[in-house]
PDB file of C-alpha atoms in Angstrom:
ATOM      1  CA  MET A 174      95.943 -32.654 -78.930  1.00 88.00           C
ATOM      2  CA  PRO A 175      98.306 -32.841 -77.264  1.00 97.00           C
ATOM      3  CA  GLN A 176      99.134 -29.175 -77.808  1.00 98.00           C
ATOM      4  CA  LEU A 177     102.596 -27.812 -77.068  1.00 98.00           C
ATOM      5  CA  ASN A 178     102.198 -24.152 -76.141  1.00 98.00           C
ATOM      6  CA  VAL A 179     105.659 -22.662 -76.100  1.00 98.00           C
ATOM      7  CA  ARG A 180     107.111 -19.476 -74.651  1.00 98.00           C
ATOM      8  CA  GLY A 181     110.666 -18.228 -74.564  1.00 98.00           C
ATOM      9  CA  ILE A 182     112.086 -20.510 -77.241  1.00 98.00           C
ATOM     10  CA  ALA A 183     113.032 -19.115 -80.651  1.00 97.00           C
ATOM     11  CA  PHE A 184     111.292 -20.261 -83.821  1.00 98.00           C
ATOM     12  CA  ASP A 185     114.504 -21.610 -85.338  1.00 97.00           C
ATOM     13  CA  GLU A 186     115.332 -23.616 -82.228  1.00 97.00           C
ATOM     14  CA  MET A 187     111.862 -25.138 -82.187  1.00 98.00           C
ATOM     15  CA  ALA A 188     111.729 -25.738 -85.932  1.00 98.00           C
ATOM     16  CA  GLY A 189     115.049 -27.556 -85.882  1.00 97.00           C
ATOM     17  CA  ILE A 190     113.892 -30.157 -83.379  1.00 98.00           C
ATOM     18  CA  SER A 191     110.190 -30.305 -84.281  1.00 98.00           C
ATOM     19  CA  SER A 192     110.239 -33.382 -86.520  1.00 98.00           C
ATOM     20  CA  ALA A 193     112.277 -35.616 -84.242  1.00 98.00           C
ATOM     21  CA  LEU A 194     110.490 -34.351 -81.130  1.00 98.00           C
ATOM     22  CA  ILE A 195     106.962 -34.936 -82.395  1.00 98.00           C
ATOM     23  CA  HIS A 196     107.917 -38.330 -83.808  1.00 98.00           C
ATOM     24  CA  GLU A 197     109.139 -39.401 -80.380  1.00 98.00           C
ATOM     25  CA  LEU A 198     106.144 -37.946 -78.528  1.00 98.00           C
ATOM     26  CA  ALA A 199     103.737 -39.686 -80.906  1.00 98.00           C
ATOM     27  CA  GLY A 200     105.495 -42.969 -80.176  1.00 98.00           C
ATOM     28  CA  ILE A 201     105.122 -42.451 -76.431  1.00 98.00           C
ATOM     29  CA  CYS A 202     101.424 -41.546 -76.789  1.00 96.00           C
ATOM     30  CA  GLU A 203     100.813 -44.261 -79.380  1.00 96.00           C
ATOM     31  CA  CYS A 204      99.045 -41.831 -81.693  1.00 95.00           C
ATOM     32  CA  GLY A 205      99.733 -40.137 -85.013  1.00 97.00           C
ATOM     33  CA  THR A 206     102.106 -37.180 -85.279  1.00 97.00           C
ATOM     34  CA  ASP A 207      99.300 -35.085 -86.762  1.00 96.00           C
ATOM     35  CA  ASN A 208      97.525 -35.065 -83.402  1.00 96.00           C
ATOM     36  CA  PHE A 209     100.184 -32.671 -82.112  1.00 98.00           C
ATOM     37  CA  THR A 210     100.413 -28.932 -82.530  1.00 98.00           C
ATOM     38  CA  ILE A 211     103.279 -26.633 -81.608  1.00 98.00           C
ATOM     39  CA  ASP A 212     102.260 -23.009 -81.080  1.00 98.00           C
ATOM     40  CA  LEU A 213     104.789 -20.368 -80.078  1.00 98.00           C
ATOM     41  CA  LEU A 214     102.976 -17.737 -78.017  1.00 98.00           C
ATOM     42  CA  GLN A 215     104.292 -14.267 -78.673  1.00 98.00           C
ATOM     43  CA  THR A 216     105.276 -12.654 -75.398  1.00 98.00           C
ATOM     44  CA  VAL A 217     107.209  -9.719 -73.981  1.00 98.00           C
ATOM     45  CA  SER A 218     108.632 -10.296 -70.532  1.00 98.00           C
ATOM     46  CA  VAL A 219     109.578  -7.860 -67.826  1.00 98.00           C
ATOM     47  CA  PHE A 220     111.591  -8.130 -64.653  1.00 97.00           C
ATOM     48  CA  ASP A 221     112.921  -5.475 -62.336  1.00 96.00           C
ATOM     49  CA  GLY A 222     111.695  -2.640 -64.517  1.00 97.00           C
ATOM     50  CA  ARG A 223     113.158  -3.744 -67.822  1.00 98.00           C
ATOM     51  CA  GLN A 224     112.512  -6.136 -70.684  1.00 98.00           C
ATOM     52  CA  VAL A 225     114.094  -9.564 -70.299  1.00 98.00           C
ATOM     53  CA  ASP A 226     114.156 -12.798 -72.284  1.00 98.00           C
ATOM     54  CA  THR A 227     111.070 -14.893 -71.690  1.00 98.00           C
ATOM     55  CA  TYR A 228     111.866 -17.927 -69.547  1.00 98.00           C
ATOM     56  CA  PRO A 229     111.686 -21.109 -71.647  1.00 98.00           C
ATOM     57  CA  PHE A 230     108.402 -22.776 -70.808  1.00 98.00           C
ATOM     58  CA  ILE A 231     106.249 -25.379 -72.520  1.00 98.00           C
ATOM     59  CA  GLU A 232     102.704 -26.053 -71.437  1.00 98.00           C
ATOM     60  CA  VAL A 233     101.396 -29.365 -72.704  1.00 98.00           C
ATOM     61  CA  ALA A 234      97.590 -29.329 -72.987  1.00 98.00           C
ATOM     62  CA  TRP A 235      96.214 -32.862 -73.140  1.00 98.00           C
ATOM     63  CA  PHE A 236      93.804 -35.434 -71.821  1.00 97.00           C
ATOM     64  CA  GLU A 237      95.215 -37.099 -68.730  1.00 96.00           C
ATOM     65  CA  ARG A 238      97.199 -40.231 -69.585  1.00 96.00           C
ATOM     66  CA  GLY A 239      98.808 -40.841 -66.185  1.00 96.00           C
ATOM     67  CA  GLN A 240     102.108 -40.209 -64.485  1.00 96.00           C
ATOM     68  CA  ALA A 241     104.226 -42.719 -66.435  1.00 97.00           C
ATOM     69  CA  VAL A 242     103.351 -41.256 -69.834  1.00 97.00           C
ATOM     70  CA  ARG A 243     103.605 -37.731 -68.450  1.00 98.00           C
ATOM     71  CA  ASP A 244     107.106 -38.354 -67.103  1.00 98.00           C
ATOM     72  CA  ARG A 245     108.242 -39.782 -70.436  1.00 98.00           C
ATOM     73  CA  LEU A 246     106.830 -36.853 -72.413  1.00 98.00           C
ATOM     74  CA  ALA A 247     108.457 -34.326 -70.094  1.00 98.00           C
ATOM     75  CA  GLU A 248     111.785 -36.130 -70.320  1.00 98.00           C
ATOM     76  CA  ALA A 249     111.669 -36.264 -74.111  1.00 98.00           C
ATOM     77  CA  ILE A 250     110.644 -32.619 -74.476  1.00 98.00           C
ATOM     78  CA  THR A 251     113.359 -31.485 -72.076  1.00 98.00           C
ATOM     79  CA  ARG A 252     116.032 -33.551 -73.822  1.00 98.00           C
ATOM     80  CA  HIS A 253     115.172 -32.208 -77.284  1.00 98.00           C
ATOM     81  CA  ILE A 254     114.919 -28.608 -76.075  1.00 98.00           C
ATOM     82  CA  ARG A 255     118.304 -28.874 -74.391  1.00 98.00           C
ATOM     83  CA  ALA A 256     119.801 -30.420 -77.522  1.00 96.00           C
ATOM     84  CA  ALA A 257     118.661 -27.254 -79.306  1.00 96.00           C
ATOM     85  CA  GLY A 258     120.894 -25.235 -77.002  1.00 95.00           C
ATOM     86  CA  VAL A 259     118.383 -24.134 -74.370  1.00 97.00           C
ATOM     87  CA  GLU A 260     119.905 -24.830 -70.961  1.00 96.00           C
ATOM     88  CA  ASP A 261     116.922 -24.519 -68.635  1.00 97.00           C
ATOM     89  CA  VAL A 262     113.316 -25.301 -69.439  1.00 98.00           C
ATOM     90  CA  GLU A 263     110.159 -25.938 -67.465  1.00 98.00           C
ATOM     91  CA  VAL A 264     107.346 -28.156 -68.720  1.00 98.00           C
ATOM     92  CA  ALA A 265     103.856 -28.176 -67.222  1.00 98.00           C
ATOM     93  CA  PHE A 266     100.787 -30.216 -68.050  1.00 98.00           C
ATOM     94  CA  LYS A 267      97.306 -28.731 -68.348  1.00 98.00           C
ATOM     95  CA  VAL A 268      94.474 -31.234 -68.361  1.00 97.00           C
ATOM     96  CA  TYR A 269      91.385 -30.835 -70.510  1.00 97.00           C
ATOM     97  CA  ARG A 270      88.440 -33.097 -69.740  1.00 97.00           C
ATOM     98  CA  GLU A 271      87.108 -35.122 -72.651  1.00 97.00           C
ATOM     99  CA  ASN A 272      83.557 -33.864 -72.086  1.00 97.00           C
ATOM    100  CA  GLY A 273      84.768 -30.266 -72.194  1.00 98.00           C
ATOM    101  CA  TYR A 274      86.687 -30.623 -75.463  1.00 98.00           C
ATOM    102  CA  TYR A 275      84.844 -30.380 -78.766  1.00 98.00           C
ATOM    103  CA  VAL A 276      86.074 -31.268 -82.252  1.00 98.00           C
ATOM    104  CA  ASN A 277      83.830 -29.604 -84.806  1.00 97.00           C
ATOM    105  CA  GLY A 278      81.121 -29.326 -82.176  1.00 96.00           C
ATOM    106  CA  ARG A 279      81.231 -32.928 -80.939  1.00 96.00           C
ATOM    107  CA  PRO A 280      82.517 -33.588 -77.412  1.00 96.00           C
ATOM    108  CA  CYS A 281      85.404 -36.080 -77.078  1.00 96.00           C
ATOM    109  CA  GLY A 282      83.752 -37.831 -74.109  1.00 92.00           C
ATOM    110  CA  GLU A 283      80.659 -37.985 -71.949  1.00 83.00           C
TER     111      GLU A 283
ATOM    112  CA  MET B 489     106.530 -20.063 -60.595  1.00 88.00           C
ATOM    113  CA  PRO B 490     104.383 -18.278 -59.780  1.00 97.00           C
ATOM    114  CA  GLN B 491     103.959 -16.976 -63.333  1.00 98.00           C
ATOM    115  CA  LEU B 492     102.080 -13.760 -64.010  1.00 98.00           C
ATOM    116  CA  ASN B 493     100.582 -14.037 -67.492  1.00 98.00           C
ATOM    117  CA  VAL B 494      99.336 -10.595 -68.412  1.00 98.00           C
ATOM    118  CA  ARG B 495      96.954  -9.305 -71.047  1.00 98.00           C
ATOM    119  CA  GLY B 496      95.699  -5.813 -71.729  1.00 98.00           C
ATOM    120  CA  ILE B 497      98.299  -3.926 -69.730  1.00 98.00           C
ATOM    121  CA  ALA B 498     100.997  -1.912 -71.503  1.00 97.00           C
ATOM    122  CA  PHE B 499     104.664  -2.782 -71.165  1.00 98.00           C
ATOM    123  CA  ASP B 500     105.534   0.574 -69.601  1.00 97.00           C
ATOM    124  CA  GLU B 501     102.774   0.278 -67.023  1.00 97.00           C
ATOM    125  CA  MET B 502     103.940  -3.201 -66.061  1.00 98.00           C
ATOM    126  CA  ALA B 503     107.629  -2.325 -66.115  1.00 98.00           C
ATOM    127  CA  GLY B 504     107.083   0.654 -63.830  1.00 98.00           C
ATOM    128  CA  ILE B 505     105.537  -1.433 -61.065  1.00 98.00           C
ATOM    129  CA  SER B 506     107.391  -4.706 -61.614  1.00 98.00           C
ATOM    130  CA  SER B 507     110.093  -4.336 -58.989  1.00 98.00           C
ATOM    131  CA  ALA B 508     107.861  -3.268 -56.120  1.00 98.00           C
ATOM    132  CA  LEU B 509     105.139  -5.729 -57.111  1.00 98.00           C
ATOM    133  CA  ILE B 510     107.378  -8.790 -57.280  1.00 98.00           C
ATOM    134  CA  HIS B 511     109.137  -7.806 -54.070  1.00 98.00           C
ATOM    135  CA  GLU B 512     105.784  -7.713 -52.274  1.00 98.00           C
ATOM    136  CA  LEU B 513     104.537 -10.973 -53.841  1.00 98.00           C
ATOM    137  CA  ALA B 514     107.746 -12.763 -52.900  1.00 98.00           C
ATOM    138  CA  GLY B 515     107.252 -11.599 -49.327  1.00 98.00           C
ATOM    139  CA  ILE B 516     103.711 -12.994 -49.255  1.00 98.00           C
ATOM    140  CA  CYS B 517     104.841 -16.323 -50.752  1.00 96.00           C
ATOM    141  CA  GLU B 518     107.991 -16.417 -48.620  1.00 96.00           C
ATOM    142  CA  CYS B 519     110.162 -17.210 -51.622  1.00 95.00           C
ATOM    143  CA  GLY B 520     112.769 -15.437 -53.717  1.00 97.00           C
ATOM    144  CA  THR B 521     111.828 -12.815 -56.281  1.00 97.00           C
ATOM    145  CA  ASP B 522     113.542 -14.859 -59.001  1.00 96.00           C
ATOM    146  CA  ASN B 523     110.819 -17.505 -58.728  1.00 96.00           C
ATOM    147  CA  PHE B 524     108.447 -15.093 -60.458  1.00 98.00           C
ATOM    148  CA  THR B 525     108.033 -14.385 -64.135  1.00 98.00           C
ATOM    149  CA  ILE B 526     105.953 -11.692 -65.807  1.00 98.00           C
ATOM    150  CA  ASP B 527     105.004 -12.453 -69.407  1.00 98.00           C
ATOM    151  CA  LEU B 528     102.870 -10.075 -71.436  1.00 98.00           C
ATOM    152  CA  LEU B 529     100.881 -12.124 -73.933  1.00 98.00           C
ATOM    153  CA  GLN B 530     100.463 -10.332 -77.247  1.00 98.00           C
ATOM    154  CA  THR B 531      96.783 -10.164 -78.123  1.00 98.00           C
ATOM    155  CA  VAL B 532      94.362  -8.441 -80.465  1.00 98.00           C
ATOM    156  CA  SER B 533      90.851  -8.135 -79.109  1.00 98.00           C
ATOM    157  CA  VAL B 534      87.560  -7.764 -80.917  1.00 98.00           C
ATOM    158  CA  PHE B 535      84.080  -6.787 -79.820  1.00 97.00           C
ATOM    159  CA  ASP B 536      81.017  -5.931 -81.833  1.00 96.00           C
ATOM    160  CA  GLY B 537      82.835  -6.194 -85.139  1.00 97.00           C
ATOM    161  CA  ARG B 538      85.789  -3.972 -84.375  1.00 98.00           C
ATOM    162  CA  GLN B 539      89.149  -3.981 -82.605  1.00 98.00           C
ATOM    163  CA  VAL B 540      89.042  -2.926 -78.970  1.00 98.00           C
ATOM    164  CA  ASP B 541      91.536  -2.632 -76.140  1.00 98.00           C
ATOM    165  CA  THR B 542      92.215  -5.949 -74.454  1.00 98.00           C
ATOM    166  CA  TYR B 543      90.580  -6.095 -71.040  1.00 98.00           C
ATOM    167  CA  PRO B 544      93.229  -5.978 -68.290  1.00 98.00           C
ATOM    168  CA  PHE B 545      93.637  -9.519 -67.025  1.00 98.00           C
ATOM    169  CA  ILE B 546      96.339 -11.340 -65.099  1.00 98.00           C
ATOM    170  CA  GLU B 547      96.381 -15.100 -64.804  1.00 98.00           C
ATOM    171  CA  VAL B 548      98.578 -16.302 -61.969  1.00 98.00           C
ATOM    172  CA  ALA B 549      99.832 -19.846 -62.631  1.00 98.00           C
ATOM    173  CA  TRP B 550     101.037 -21.454 -59.421  1.00 98.00           C
ATOM    174  CA  PHE B 551     100.954 -24.387 -57.052  1.00 97.00           C
ATOM    175  CA  GLU B 552      97.989 -24.109 -54.716  1.00 96.00           C
ATOM    176  CA  ARG B 553      98.886 -22.274 -51.510  1.00 96.00           C
ATOM    177  CA  GLY B 554      95.382 -21.784 -50.128  1.00 96.00           C
ATOM    178  CA  GLN B 555      92.785 -19.062 -49.953  1.00 96.00           C
ATOM    179  CA  ALA B 556      94.559 -16.736 -47.515  1.00 97.00           C
ATOM    180  CA  VAL B 557      97.721 -16.451 -49.621  1.00 97.00           C
ATOM    181  CA  ARG B 558      95.639 -16.250 -52.805  1.00 98.00           C
ATOM    182  CA  ASP B 559      93.579 -13.371 -51.434  1.00 98.00           C
ATOM    183  CA  ARG B 560      96.706 -11.466 -50.420  1.00 98.00           C
ATOM    184  CA  LEU B 561      98.363 -11.970 -53.801  1.00 98.00           C
ATOM    185  CA  ALA B 562      95.252 -10.838 -55.651  1.00 98.00           C
ATOM    186  CA  GLU B 563      94.943  -7.776 -53.426  1.00 98.00           C
ATOM    187  CA  ALA B 564      98.578  -6.812 -53.935  1.00 98.00           C
ATOM    188  CA  ILE B 565      98.476  -7.318 -57.703  1.00 98.00           C
ATOM    189  CA  THR B 566      95.264  -5.314 -58.007  1.00 98.00           C
ATOM    190  CA  ARG B 567      96.626  -2.476 -55.879  1.00 98.00           C
ATOM    191  CA  HIS B 568      99.856  -2.147 -57.883  1.00 98.00           C
ATOM    192  CA  ILE B 569      98.060  -2.396 -61.238  1.00 98.00           C
ATOM    193  CA  ARG B 570      95.647   0.339 -60.189  1.00 98.00           C
ATOM    194  CA  ALA B 571      98.515   2.497 -58.971  1.00 97.00           C
ATOM    195  CA  ALA B 572      99.878   2.241 -62.516  1.00 96.00           C
ATOM    196  CA  GLY B 573      96.718   3.915 -63.769  1.00 96.00           C
ATOM    197  CA  VAL B 574      94.660   0.888 -64.778  1.00 97.00           C
ATOM    198  CA  GLU B 575      91.180   1.302 -63.306  1.00 96.00           C
ATOM    199  CA  ASP B 576      89.690  -2.180 -63.674  1.00 97.00           C
ATOM    200  CA  VAL B 577      91.560  -5.466 -63.595  1.00 98.00           C
ATOM    201  CA  GLU B 578      90.645  -9.104 -63.126  1.00 98.00           C
ATOM    202  CA  VAL B 579      93.016 -11.647 -61.584  1.00 98.00           C
ATOM    203  CA  ALA B 580      92.517 -15.404 -61.860  1.00 98.00           C
ATOM    204  CA  PHE B 581      94.524 -18.305 -60.479  1.00 98.00           C
ATOM    205  CA  LYS B 582      95.405 -21.379 -62.494  1.00 98.00           C
ATOM    206  CA  VAL B 583      96.675 -24.323 -60.480  1.00 97.00           C
ATOM    207  CA  TYR B 584      99.438 -26.614 -61.692  1.00 98.00           C
ATOM    208  CA  ARG B 585      99.931 -29.862 -59.812  1.00 97.00           C
ATOM    209  CA  GLU B 586     103.424 -30.514 -58.509  1.00 97.00           C
ATOM    210  CA  ASN B 587     103.585 -33.935 -60.171  1.00 97.00           C
ATOM    211  CA  GLY B 588     102.652 -32.397 -63.521  1.00 98.00           C
ATOM    212  CA  TYR B 589     105.293 -29.659 -63.398  1.00 98.00           C
ATOM    213  CA  TYR B 590     108.864 -30.432 -64.466  1.00 98.00           C
ATOM    214  CA  VAL B 591     112.003 -28.355 -63.984  1.00 98.00           C
ATOM    215  CA  ASN B 592     114.673 -29.587 -66.367  1.00 97.00           C
ATOM    216  CA  GLY B 593     112.856 -32.912 -66.623  1.00 96.00           C
ATOM    217  CA  ARG B 594     112.367 -33.508 -62.894  1.00 96.00           C
ATOM    218  CA  PRO B 595     108.829 -33.362 -61.465  1.00 96.00           C
ATOM    219  CA  CYS B 596     108.255 -30.956 -58.549  1.00 96.00           C
ATOM    220  CA  GLY B 597     106.240 -33.556 -56.601  1.00 92.00           C
ATOM    221  CA  GLU B 598     105.042 -37.133 -56.556  1.00 83.00           C
TER     222      GLU B 598
ATOM    223  CA  MET C  83      83.972 -13.966 -68.306  1.00 88.00           C
ATOM    224  CA  PRO C  84      83.404 -16.059 -70.215  1.00 97.00           C
ATOM    225  CA  GLN C  85      86.595 -15.320 -72.126  1.00 98.00           C
ATOM    226  CA  LEU C  86      87.102 -16.586 -75.666  1.00 98.00           C
ATOM    227  CA  ASN C  87      90.836 -17.056 -76.187  1.00 98.00           C
ATOM    228  CA  VAL C  88      91.355 -17.617 -79.877  1.00 98.00           C
ATOM    229  CA  ARG C  89      94.223 -19.019 -81.921  1.00 98.00           C
ATOM    230  CA  GLY C  90      94.486 -19.675 -85.630  1.00 98.00           C
ATOM    231  CA  ILE C  91      91.537 -17.583 -86.751  1.00 98.00           C
ATOM    232  CA  ALA C  92      92.104 -14.312 -88.603  1.00 97.00           C
ATOM    233  CA  PHE C  93      90.992 -10.995 -87.149  1.00 98.00           C
ATOM    234  CA  ASP C  94      88.622 -10.283 -90.037  1.00 97.00           C
ATOM    235  CA  GLU C  95      86.966 -13.677 -89.737  1.00 97.00           C
ATOM    236  CA  MET C  96      86.439 -13.184 -86.018  1.00 98.00           C
ATOM    237  CA  ALA C  97      85.351  -9.556 -86.333  1.00 98.00           C
ATOM    238  CA  GLY C  98      82.737 -10.448 -88.932  1.00 98.00           C
ATOM    239  CA  ILE C  99      80.940 -12.917 -86.678  1.00 98.00           C
ATOM    240  CA  SER C 100      81.634 -11.328 -83.306  1.00 98.00           C
ATOM    241  CA  SER C 101      78.357  -9.458 -82.821  1.00 98.00           C
ATOM    242  CA  ALA C 102      76.032 -12.321 -83.736  1.00 98.00           C
ATOM    243  CA  LEU C 103      78.183 -14.864 -81.899  1.00 98.00           C
ATOM    244  CA  ILE C 104      78.354 -12.994 -78.612  1.00 98.00           C
ATOM    245  CA  HIS C 105      74.660 -12.132 -78.779  1.00 98.00           C
ATOM    246  CA  GLU C 106      73.826 -15.819 -79.070  1.00 98.00           C
ATOM    247  CA  LEU C 107      76.297 -16.886 -76.345  1.00 98.00           C
ATOM    248  CA  ALA C 108      74.915 -14.271 -73.973  1.00 98.00           C
ATOM    249  CA  GLY C 109      71.437 -15.657 -74.575  1.00 98.00           C
ATOM    250  CA  ILE C 110      72.573 -19.181 -73.746  1.00 98.00           C
ATOM    251  CA  CYS C 111      74.360 -18.006 -70.588  1.00 96.00           C
ATOM    252  CA  GLU C 112      71.539 -15.627 -69.664  1.00 96.00           C
ATOM    253  CA  CYS C 113      73.965 -12.783 -69.067  1.00 95.00           C
ATOM    254  CA  GLY C 114      74.875  -9.519 -70.735  1.00 97.00           C
ATOM    255  CA  THR C 115      77.041  -9.433 -73.867  1.00 97.00           C
ATOM    256  CA  ASP C 116      79.554  -7.222 -72.054  1.00 96.00           C
ATOM    257  CA  ASN C 117      80.559 -10.140 -69.839  1.00 96.00           C
ATOM    258  CA  PHE C 118      82.327 -11.686 -72.814  1.00 98.00           C
ATOM    259  CA  THR C 119      85.766 -10.939 -74.176  1.00 98.00           C
ATOM    260  CA  ILE C 120      87.365 -12.183 -77.390  1.00 98.00           C
ATOM    261  CA  ASP C 121      91.160 -12.132 -77.373  1.00 98.00           C
ATOM    262  CA  LEU C 122      93.171 -13.343 -80.347  1.00 98.00           C
ATOM    263  CA  LEU C 123      96.467 -14.733 -79.054  1.00 98.00           C
ATOM    264  CA  GLN C 124      99.338 -13.997 -81.403  1.00 98.00           C
ATOM    265  CA  THR C 125     101.102 -17.235 -82.259  1.00 98.00           C
ATOM    266  CA  VAL C 126     103.607 -18.693 -84.699  1.00 98.00           C
ATOM    267  CA  SER C 127     103.194 -22.405 -85.309  1.00 98.00           C
ATOM    268  CA  VAL C 128     105.694 -24.981 -86.452  1.00 98.00           C
ATOM    269  CA  PHE C 129     105.370 -28.502 -87.753  1.00 97.00           C
ATOM    270  CA  ASP C 130     107.883 -30.774 -89.389  1.00 96.00           C
ATOM    271  CA  GLY C 131     110.601 -28.118 -89.419  1.00 97.00           C
ATOM    272  CA  ARG C 132     108.662 -25.296 -90.999  1.00 98.00           C
ATOM    273  CA  GLN C 133     106.110 -22.611 -90.178  1.00 98.00           C
ATOM    274  CA  VAL C 134     102.484 -23.649 -90.624  1.00 98.00           C
ATOM    275  CA  ASP C 135      99.104 -22.054 -90.081  1.00 98.00           C
ATOM    276  CA  THR C 136      97.996 -22.216 -86.471  1.00 98.00           C
ATOM    277  CA  TYR C 137      95.222 -24.777 -86.017  1.00 98.00           C
ATOM    278  CA  PRO C 138      91.913 -23.018 -85.283  1.00 98.00           C
ATOM    279  CA  PHE C 139      91.313 -23.351 -81.560  1.00 98.00           C
ATOM    280  CA  ILE C 140      89.146 -21.506 -79.065  1.00 98.00           C
ATOM    281  CA  GLU C 141      89.589 -21.926 -75.345  1.00 98.00           C
ATOM    282  CA  VAL C 142      86.592 -20.766 -73.369  1.00 98.00           C
ATOM    283  CA  ALA C 143      87.587 -19.735 -69.848  1.00 98.00           C
ATOM    284  CA  TRP C 144      84.556 -19.667 -67.556  1.00 98.00           C
ATOM    285  CA  PHE C 145      82.934 -20.705 -64.335  1.00 97.00           C
ATOM    286  CA  GLU C 146      81.442 -24.170 -64.677  1.00 96.00           C
ATOM    287  CA  ARG C 147      77.808 -24.047 -65.805  1.00 96.00           C
ATOM    288  CA  GLY C 148      77.323 -27.732 -66.586  1.00 96.00           C
ATOM    289  CA  GLN C 149      77.314 -29.995 -69.596  1.00 96.00           C
ATOM    290  CA  ALA C 150      74.078 -28.767 -71.193  1.00 97.00           C
ATOM    291  CA  VAL C 151      75.181 -25.127 -71.348  1.00 97.00           C
ATOM    292  CA  ARG C 152      78.694 -26.187 -72.380  1.00 98.00           C
ATOM    293  CA  ASP C 153      77.374 -28.250 -75.272  1.00 98.00           C
ATOM    294  CA  ARG C 154      75.215 -25.379 -76.484  1.00 98.00           C
ATOM    295  CA  LEU C 155      78.070 -22.883 -76.302  1.00 98.00           C
ATOM    296  CA  ALA C 156      80.408 -25.214 -78.187  1.00 98.00           C
ATOM    297  CA  GLU C 157      77.782 -25.842 -80.845  1.00 98.00           C
ATOM    298  CA  ALA C 158      77.108 -22.124 -81.313  1.00 98.00           C
ATOM    299  CA  ILE C 159      80.796 -21.192 -81.463  1.00 98.00           C
ATOM    300  CA  THR C 160      81.523 -23.970 -83.957  1.00 98.00           C
ATOM    301  CA  ARG C 161      78.600 -23.005 -86.173  1.00 98.00           C
ATOM    302  CA  HIS C 162      79.581 -19.321 -86.299  1.00 98.00           C
ATOM    303  CA  ILE C 163      83.257 -20.089 -86.905  1.00 98.00           C
ATOM    304  CA  ARG C 164      82.373 -22.424 -89.752  1.00 98.00           C
ATOM    305  CA  ALA C 165      80.033 -19.831 -91.235  1.00 97.00           C
ATOM    306  CA  ALA C 166      83.078 -17.530 -91.349  1.00 96.00           C
ATOM    307  CA  GLY C 167      84.760 -20.023 -93.677  1.00 96.00           C
ATOM    308  CA  VAL C 168      86.867 -21.985 -91.178  1.00 97.00           C
ATOM    309  CA  GLU C 169      86.306 -25.684 -91.874  1.00 96.00           C
ATOM    310  CA  ASP C 170      87.722 -27.339 -88.763  1.00 97.00           C
ATOM    311  CA  VAL C 171      87.823 -25.905 -85.257  1.00 98.00           C
ATOM    312  CA  GLU C 172      88.336 -27.271 -81.773  1.00 98.00           C
ATOM    313  CA  VAL C 173      86.768 -25.705 -78.681  1.00 98.00           C
ATOM    314  CA  ALA C 174      87.896 -26.483 -75.146  1.00 98.00           C
ATOM    315  CA  PHE C 175      86.644 -25.252 -71.794  1.00 98.00           C
ATOM    316  CA  LYS C 176      88.928 -24.140 -68.981  1.00 98.00           C
ATOM    317  CA  VAL C 177      87.280 -23.803 -65.598  1.00 97.00           C
ATOM    318  CA  TYR C 178      88.153 -21.053 -63.139  1.00 97.00           C
ATOM    319  CA  ARG C 179      86.903 -21.444 -59.599  1.00 97.00           C
ATOM    320  CA  GLU C 180      84.873 -18.548 -58.236  1.00 97.00           C
ATOM    321  CA  ASN C 181      87.080 -18.256 -55.138  1.00 97.00           C
ATOM    322  CA  GLY C 182      90.181 -18.021 -57.335  1.00 98.00           C
ATOM    323  CA  TYR C 183      88.832 -15.274 -59.584  1.00 98.00           C
ATOM    324  CA  TYR C 184      89.050 -11.650 -58.454  1.00 98.00           C
ATOM    325  CA  VAL C 185      87.358  -8.598 -59.920  1.00 98.00           C
ATOM    326  CA  ASN C 186      89.153  -5.487 -58.705  1.00 97.00           C
ATOM    327  CA  GLY C 187      90.529  -7.486 -55.797  1.00 96.00           C
ATOM    328  CA  ARG C 188      87.269  -9.067 -54.670  1.00 96.00           C
ATOM    329  CA  PRO C 189      86.813 -12.832 -55.121  1.00 96.00           C
ATOM    330  CA  CYS C 190      83.734 -13.990 -57.066  1.00 96.00           C
ATOM    331  CA  GLY C 191      82.976 -16.725 -54.531  1.00 92.00           C
ATOM    332  CA  GLU C 192      83.941 -18.217 -51.207  1.00 83.00           C
TER     333      GLU C 192
END
């Protein structure tokens, strides 16, 4: 955690920015880079009866760290994604509660 | 947004109903059809030691619009999915908060 | 429901433990085994510019049943996954509200 769950962005685009992006996000969160994961969800999208490109979307799953940190993460993610050549992107945060998140069976909070 | 994140329904089934479905959902939400996305998540399902068909499931990710709109959306989605030949389907709503959802780096609320 | 949405664990590993796992989870939840689904989400993961194995992660989507049941489910899932040869695994719970979850168009709560 945080997890970046990505749709609609190509592997090569994501791979090219992954080092610099995660380094910056880790600085904002004041944690190690190895806390982050980037998973590209495989999707097929449809609109108006035909297959279309999946809209670029990144869901960040994390423990709540407040609006200021959230804004900075979203800004950094958006900037890196756009630098990779993706014009429009949406970023949404999904909150896990510490007492509902288990690492090797142990909850992260009470 | 709203996003329809679909599992266990074939591309052709979804494509065949997509135009009429999104048109009706946009009417209920009083927004444009281009606010909607339909992403089919690629899954492999297992039960009792063997591969099985993925259970038809649609998660609607949205900003909360209240029970009346939610009920109408769920009814419309279910009706179209069944018209496509899928007998049983479950629909669940996932709520994003406006201040945790960013379009090109700008939050949708405060 | 509950749904087990799995990333980073191979089909054969999951298939091999699926019967015993779901039997135990159903006992904890005091419901039938056929309430459960196991969906493996197809992902490609990236870190530091290259493709990496997806980190083993299971999201349990359910209606809230409280900390005691949650702890027992997480413990059971972790134990079975580790018995399948996966050393590290994280388990997180996502809560659906009964009035936002529809089975064939009918909400599960008010």
